[in-house]
């Protein structure tokens, strides 16, 4: 077998390195998918009150749809409402997880209706309900210049189902290396935290953090802020801004 020359060996090494780099890039793209700003899910609790005796179970039927179009009930998802024992009359509830975007649109319609099943085998179908799901922009102004992360702790329907949305610093592009979109994949990564802090701390005060939440149009939201900074040892330290126990309120 003929001996390979140095240039041939170098070419082979370069080919292998390119393949390794391409594979690593592919793995990274799979681990950290590209998303639209604040794309994810929101949670809405639906309730039903038994107005008569003999109700065995209640089913919640849900379908998503585009604005100005009729609902497509062929794509209905069905959930059994859970009894909330101790309430009188008996209430039943279920938390729906809805997307922030529906088929690429940030505004869409949530259609739903209830079906009551009785112990005697009969059933009763409610009217159809429709709600407009829309985004609501929110911001936090950091006058102190201390914080590297600002998390919005919020809920619809008087804290029926609390959830968290991390706000993005206005000087960091969504999806970039130090964006909050990377935070779920870089928990405990000091390089990430220091890099993010380095960008934020160079910015003049006041510093603005912005985010988007989704929910039914005109629905009231209760919220507060979880504020995070880095201490001298590199540890993350958090505090709460809940309007001195009163929390904050807004309408979607």
mmCIF file of C-alpha atoms in Angstrom:
data_model
loop_
_atom_site.group_PDB
_atom_site.id
_atom_site.type_symbol
_atom_site.label_atom_id
_atom_site.label_comp_id
_atom_site.label_asym_id
_atom_site.label_seq_id
_atom_site.Cartn_x
_atom_site.Cartn_y
_atom_site.Cartn_z
ATOM 1 C CA UNK A 1 0.000 0.000 0.000
ATOM 2 C CA UNK A 2 1.528 3.347 -0.996
ATOM 3 C CA UNK A 3 2.424 5.727 1.798
ATOM 4 C CA UNK A 4 0.266 8.869 2.025
ATOM 5 C CA UNK A 5 1.971 12.200 1.639
ATOM 6 C CA UNK A 6 1.802 14.940 4.273
ATOM 7 C CA UNK A 7 -0.576 17.019 2.168
ATOM 8 C CA UNK A 8 -2.929 14.044 1.780
ATOM 9 C CA UNK A 9 -2.930 13.401 5.529
ATOM 10 C CA UNK A 10 -3.640 17.080 6.168
ATOM 11 C CA UNK A 11 -6.565 16.997 3.743
ATOM 12 C CA UNK A 12 -8.021 13.925 5.465
ATOM 13 C CA UNK A 13 -7.690 15.566 8.882
ATOM 14 C CA UNK A 14 -9.451 18.691 7.620
ATOM 15 C CA UNK A 15 -12.296 16.574 6.214
ATOM 16 C CA UNK A 16 -12.720 14.770 9.533
ATOM 17 C CA UNK A 17 -12.677 18.064 11.440
ATOM 18 C CA UNK A 18 -15.333 19.508 9.132
ATOM 19 C CA UNK A 19 -17.547 16.465 9.679
ATOM 20 C CA UNK A 20 -17.109 16.721 13.446
ATOM 21 C CA UNK A 21 -17.916 20.451 13.392
ATOM 22 C CA UNK A 22 -20.987 19.868 11.225
ATOM 23 C CA UNK A 23 -22.198 17.100 13.535
ATOM 24 C CA UNK A 24 -21.658 19.297 16.589
ATOM 25 C CA UNK A 25 -23.558 22.151 14.965
ATOM 26 C CA UNK A 26 -26.397 19.787 14.098
ATOM 27 C CA UNK A 27 -26.532 18.479 17.674
ATOM 28 C CA UNK A 28 -26.550 22.029 19.037
ATOM 29 C CA UNK A 29 -29.396 23.031 16.758
ATOM 30 C CA UNK A 30 -31.373 20.007 17.929
ATOM 31 C CA UNK A 31 -30.721 20.746 21.599
ATOM 32 C CA UNK A 32 -31.538 24.468 21.377
ATOM 33 C CA UNK A 33 -34.285 24.999 18.788
ATOM 34 C CA UNK A 34 -34.926 28.390 17.246
ATOM 35 C CA UNK A 35 -38.126 29.948 18.553
ATOM 36 C CA UNK A 36 -40.114 33.109 18.137
ATOM 37 C CA UNK A 37 -39.719 35.569 21.032
ATOM 38 C CA UNK A 38 -41.334 34.100 24.154
ATOM 39 C CA UNK A 39 -42.843 31.225 22.191
ATOM 40 C CA UNK A 40 -44.167 28.468 24.416
ATOM 41 C CA UNK A 41 -47.379 27.824 26.312
ATOM 42 C CA UNK A 42 -49.801 29.531 28.661
ATOM 43 C CA UNK A 43 -52.194 27.916 31.102
ATOM 44 C CA UNK A 44 -55.877 28.739 31.492
ATOM 45 C CA UNK A 45 -58.173 27.227 34.097
ATOM 46 C CA UNK A 46 -61.768 26.507 33.081
ATOM 47 C CA UNK A 47 -64.438 25.830 35.688
ATOM 48 C CA UNK A 48 -67.910 24.318 35.691
ATOM 49 C CA UNK A 49 -70.519 24.499 38.455
ATOM 50 C CA UNK A 50 -73.087 21.717 38.868
ATOM 51 C CA UNK A 51 -76.458 23.462 38.881
ATOM 52 C CA UNK A 52 -78.473 20.290 39.522
ATOM 53 C CA UNK A 53 -78.132 16.866 41.121
ATOM 54 C CA UNK A 54 -77.262 13.671 39.313
ATOM 55 C CA UNK A 55 -74.244 14.898 37.333
ATOM 56 C CA UNK A 56 -71.741 12.055 37.034
ATOM 57 C CA UNK A 57 -69.031 13.778 35.011
ATOM 58 C CA UNK A 58 -68.449 16.831 32.822
ATOM 59 C CA UNK A 59 -66.303 16.878 29.686
ATOM 60 C CA UNK A 60 -64.584 19.992 28.355
ATOM 61 C CA UNK A 61 -64.265 20.070 24.553
ATOM 62 C CA UNK A 62 -61.633 22.441 23.146
ATOM 63 C CA UNK A 63 -60.622 23.474 19.625
ATOM 64 C CA UNK A 64 -58.256 26.194 18.408
ATOM 65 C CA UNK A 65 -58.947 28.227 15.300
ATOM 66 C CA UNK A 66 -57.995 31.229 13.227
ATOM 67 C CA UNK A 67 -59.697 34.584 13.559
ATOM 68 C CA UNK A 68 -62.764 35.192 11.375
ATOM 69 C CA UNK A 69 -63.134 31.476 10.669
ATOM 70 C CA UNK A 70 -65.594 28.949 12.108
ATOM 71 C CA UNK A 71 -64.227 26.358 14.553
ATOM 72 C CA UNK A 72 -63.031 23.022 13.233
ATOM 73 C CA UNK A 73 -64.549 20.627 15.751
ATOM 74 C CA UNK A 74 -62.885 17.677 14.012
ATOM 75 C CA UNK A 75 -59.700 18.688 15.858
ATOM 76 C CA UNK A 76 -61.345 18.780 19.267
ATOM 77 C CA UNK A 77 -59.446 17.819 22.405
ATOM 78 C CA UNK A 78 -61.558 16.463 25.267
ATOM 79 C CA UNK A 79 -60.782 16.693 28.996
ATOM 80 C CA UNK A 80 -62.718 15.433 31.993
ATOM 81 C CA UNK A 81 -63.302 18.208 34.525
ATOM 82 C CA UNK A 82 -61.968 17.331 37.977
ATOM 83 C CA UNK A 83 -64.372 17.733 40.934
ATOM 84 C CA UNK A 84 -63.252 20.249 43.540
ATOM 85 C CA UNK A 85 -64.580 18.481 46.620
ATOM 86 C CA UNK A 86 -65.786 20.718 49.416
ATOM 87 C CA UNK A 87 -67.327 23.332 47.129
ATOM 88 C CA UNK A 88 -71.090 23.828 47.281
ATOM 89 C CA UNK A 89 -72.561 23.640 44.750
ATOM 90 C CA UNK A 90 -69.889 21.316 43.403
ATOM 91 C CA UNK A 91 -67.381 22.959 41.090
ATOM 92 C CA UNK A 92 -65.216 21.182 38.566
ATOM 93 C CA UNK A 93 -62.031 22.491 37.011
ATOM 94 C CA UNK A 94 -59.414 21.770 34.379
ATOM 95 C CA UNK A 95 -56.286 23.655 33.349
ATOM 96 C CA UNK A 96 -55.791 23.934 29.586
ATOM 97 C CA UNK A 97 -52.314 24.331 28.151
ATOM 98 C CA UNK A 98 -52.574 26.590 25.108
ATOM 99 C CA UNK A 99 -49.797 27.567 22.677
ATOM 100 C CA UNK A 100 -48.569 31.136 22.407
ATOM 101 C CA UNK A 101 -48.853 30.809 18.619
ATOM 102 C CA UNK A 102 -51.363 28.854 16.553
ATOM 103 C CA UNK A 103 -50.095 27.845 13.116
ATOM 104 C CA UNK A 104 -47.731 30.814 13.101
ATOM 105 C CA UNK A 105 -50.270 33.391 14.303
ATOM 106 C CA UNK A 106 -49.894 35.174 17.654
ATOM 107 C CA UNK A 107 -53.631 35.935 17.822
ATOM 108 C CA UNK A 108 -56.156 33.137 17.491
ATOM 109 C CA UNK A 109 -59.465 31.831 18.846
ATOM 110 C CA UNK A 110 -60.105 29.373 21.658
ATOM 111 C CA UNK A 111 -63.424 27.545 21.166
ATOM 112 C CA UNK A 112 -64.919 25.286 23.812
ATOM 113 C CA UNK A 113 -68.113 23.761 25.189
ATOM 114 C CA UNK A 114 -69.128 21.438 28.027
ATOM 115 C CA UNK A 115 -70.969 18.116 27.998
ATOM 116 C CA UNK A 116 -72.637 17.011 31.253
ATOM 117 C CA UNK A 117 -73.182 13.276 31.683
ATOM 118 C CA UNK A 118 -75.845 12.231 34.196
ATOM 119 C CA UNK A 119 -76.153 9.091 36.284
ATOM 120 C CA UNK A 120 -79.331 8.097 34.424
ATOM 121 C CA UNK A 121 -77.399 7.908 31.137
ATOM 122 C CA UNK A 122 -78.566 11.216 29.661
ATOM 123 C CA UNK A 123 -76.332 14.119 28.686
ATOM 124 C CA UNK A 124 -76.615 17.862 28.147
ATOM 125 C CA UNK A 125 -74.460 19.996 25.840
ATOM 126 C CA UNK A 126 -73.744 23.622 26.720
ATOM 127 C CA UNK A 127 -73.555 26.528 24.323
ATOM 128 C CA UNK A 128 -70.308 27.187 22.452
ATOM 129 C CA UNK A 129 -67.878 29.704 23.929
ATOM 130 C CA UNK A 130 -65.177 31.602 22.046
ATOM 131 C CA UNK A 131 -62.292 33.650 23.430
ATOM 132 C CA UNK A 132 -59.672 35.680 21.598
ATOM 133 C CA UNK A 133 -56.170 34.657 22.672
ATOM 134 C CA UNK A 134 -53.809 37.584 22.257
ATOM 135 C CA UNK A 135 -50.366 38.742 23.442
ATOM 136 C CA UNK A 136 -49.695 41.346 26.105
ATOM 137 C CA UNK A 137 -46.356 43.139 26.307
ATOM 138 C CA UNK A 138 -44.897 43.833 29.728
ATOM 139 C CA UNK A 139 -41.689 45.401 30.986
ATOM 140 C CA UNK A 140 -39.646 45.891 34.133
ATOM 141 C CA UNK A 141 -37.407 48.929 34.604
ATOM 142 C CA UNK A 142 -34.307 48.262 36.717
ATOM 143 C CA UNK A 143 -33.251 51.593 38.192
ATOM 144 C CA UNK A 144 -30.729 49.949 40.526
ATOM 145 C CA UNK A 145 -28.685 48.258 37.800
ATOM 146 C CA UNK A 146 -28.320 45.092 39.888
ATOM 147 C CA UNK A 147 -30.270 42.427 38.025
ATOM 148 C CA UNK A 148 -29.255 39.952 35.323
ATOM 149 C CA UNK A 149 -32.544 38.026 35.205
ATOM 150 C CA UNK A 150 -36.104 39.239 35.702
ATOM 151 C CA UNK A 151 -38.813 36.591 35.883
ATOM 152 C CA UNK A 152 -42.490 37.430 35.678
ATOM 153 C CA UNK A 153 -44.583 35.327 38.079
ATOM 154 C CA UNK A 154 -48.186 35.640 36.926
ATOM 155 C CA UNK A 155 -51.598 34.063 36.728
ATOM 156 C CA UNK A 156 -55.051 34.536 35.299
ATOM 157 C CA UNK A 157 -58.253 34.278 37.338
ATOM 158 C CA UNK A 158 -56.942 35.398 40.742
ATOM 159 C CA UNK A 159 -53.899 33.078 40.896
ATOM 160 C CA UNK A 160 -55.843 30.064 39.619
ATOM 161 C CA UNK A 161 -52.703 28.606 37.999
ATOM 162 C CA UNK A 162 -49.429 30.551 38.494
ATOM 163 C CA UNK A 163 -46.771 30.410 35.782
ATOM 164 C CA UNK A 164 -43.415 32.023 35.011
ATOM 165 C CA UNK A 165 -42.149 33.980 32.015
ATOM 166 C CA UNK A 166 -38.580 35.264 31.978
ATOM 167 C CA UNK A 167 -38.192 38.739 30.519
ATOM 168 C CA UNK A 168 -35.377 39.603 28.107
ATOM 169 C CA UNK A 169 -32.952 42.475 28.559
ATOM 170 C CA UNK A 170 -33.517 44.920 25.708
ATOM 171 C CA UNK A 171 -29.809 44.916 24.796
ATOM 172 C CA UNK A 172 -29.686 41.158 24.114
ATOM 173 C CA UNK A 173 -31.162 39.731 20.930
ATOM 174 C CA UNK A 174 -33.604 36.845 21.305
ATOM 175 C CA UNK A 175 -31.937 33.553 20.397
ATOM 176 C CA UNK A 176 -28.394 34.887 20.780
ATOM 177 C CA UNK A 177 -25.765 33.211 22.955
ATOM 178 C CA UNK A 178 -26.741 34.992 26.175
ATOM 179 C CA UNK A 179 -30.480 35.295 25.548
ATOM 180 C CA UNK A 180 -32.970 33.976 28.103
ATOM 181 C CA UNK A 181 -34.092 31.608 25.346
ATOM 182 C CA UNK A 182 -30.869 29.710 26.150
ATOM 183 C CA UNK A 183 -31.431 29.699 29.919
ATOM 184 C CA UNK A 184 -33.361 26.375 30.124
ATOM 185 C CA UNK A 185 -30.444 24.624 28.390
ATOM 186 C CA UNK A 186 -27.672 26.299 30.397
ATOM 187 C CA UNK A 187 -28.797 25.911 33.997
ATOM 188 C CA UNK A 188 -25.819 26.324 36.308
ATOM 189 C CA UNK A 189 -23.522 27.392 33.454
ATOM 190 C CA UNK A 190 -21.279 30.079 34.942
ATOM 191 C CA UNK A 191 -19.896 31.092 31.554
ATOM 192 C CA UNK A 192 -23.423 31.829 30.376
ATOM 193 C CA UNK A 193 -24.275 33.787 33.522
ATOM 194 C CA UNK A 194 -21.043 35.802 33.451
ATOM 195 C CA UNK A 195 -21.372 36.529 29.741
ATOM 196 C CA UNK A 196 -24.955 37.688 30.170
ATOM 197 C CA UNK A 197 -24.049 39.775 33.213
ATOM 198 C CA UNK A 198 -21.129 41.328 31.322
ATOM 199 C CA UNK A 199 -23.434 42.603 28.581
ATOM 200 C CA UNK A 200 -26.071 43.885 30.986
ATOM 201 C CA UNK A 201 -23.675 45.598 33.388
ATOM 202 C CA UNK A 202 -22.124 47.615 30.553
ATOM 203 C CA UNK A 203 -25.495 49.156 29.729
ATOM 204 C CA UNK A 204 -26.480 52.471 31.327
ATOM 205 C CA UNK A 205 -29.245 52.592 33.900
ATOM 206 C CA UNK A 206 -32.163 52.428 34.008
ATOM 207 C CA UNK A 207 -32.165 49.039 32.272
ATOM 208 C CA UNK A 208 -35.280 47.641 30.664
ATOM 209 C CA UNK A 209 -36.405 44.013 30.570
ATOM 210 C CA UNK A 210 -39.323 43.117 28.304
ATOM 211 C CA UNK A 211 -41.536 40.105 27.733
ATOM 212 C CA UNK A 212 -44.800 38.864 26.249
ATOM 213 C CA UNK A 213 -47.543 36.776 27.822
ATOM 214 C CA UNK A 214 -50.645 35.304 26.184
ATOM 215 C CA UNK A 215 -54.181 34.905 27.445
ATOM 216 C CA UNK A 216 -57.847 35.641 26.732
ATOM 217 C CA UNK A 217 -58.488 39.208 25.605
ATOM 218 C CA UNK A 218 -59.617 41.505 28.461
ATOM 219 C CA UNK A 219 -58.726 38.878 31.070
ATOM 220 C CA UNK A 220 -57.227 40.270 34.294
ATOM 221 C CA UNK A 221 -53.719 39.212 35.290
ATOM 222 C CA UNK A 222 -52.086 39.244 38.724
ATOM 223 C CA UNK A 223 -48.297 39.330 38.702
ATOM 224 C CA UNK A 224 -45.069 40.090 40.523
ATOM 225 C CA UNK A 225 -41.353 39.925 39.701
ATOM 226 C CA UNK A 226 -38.585 37.540 40.747
ATOM 227 C CA UNK A 227 -35.346 39.541 40.476
ATOM 228 C CA UNK A 228 -31.994 37.759 40.210
ATOM 229 C CA UNK A 229 -28.470 39.099 40.586
ATOM 230 C CA UNK A 230 -24.998 37.542 40.895
ATOM 231 C CA UNK A 231 -23.117 37.954 44.174
ATOM 232 C CA UNK A 232 -19.341 38.274 44.588
ATOM 233 C CA UNK A 233 -18.913 34.485 44.735
ATOM 234 C CA UNK A 234 -20.728 33.986 41.428
ATOM 235 C CA UNK A 235 -23.903 32.600 42.985
ATOM 236 C CA UNK A 236 -27.355 33.648 41.825
ATOM 237 C CA UNK A 237 -29.321 35.527 44.479
ATOM 238 C CA UNK A 238 -33.012 36.320 44.109
ATOM 239 C CA UNK A 239 -35.526 38.681 45.682
ATOM 240 C CA UNK A 240 -39.181 39.473 45.033
ATOM 241 C CA UNK A 241 -40.929 42.643 43.970
ATOM 242 C CA UNK A 242 -44.601 42.041 44.751
ATOM 243 C CA UNK A 243 -45.711 45.636 45.271
ATOM 244 C CA UNK A 244 -45.341 45.296 49.054
ATOM 245 C CA UNK A 245 -47.628 42.273 49.162
ATOM 246 C CA UNK A 246 -50.344 43.732 46.943
ATOM 247 C CA UNK A 247 -48.936 42.349 43.659
ATOM 248 C CA UNK A 248 -49.459 44.117 40.343
ATOM 249 C CA UNK A 249 -52.407 43.888 37.960
ATOM 250 C CA UNK A 250 -52.972 44.329 34.248
ATOM 251 C CA UNK A 251 -55.515 43.435 31.586
ATOM 252 C CA UNK A 252 -54.634 41.471 28.453
#
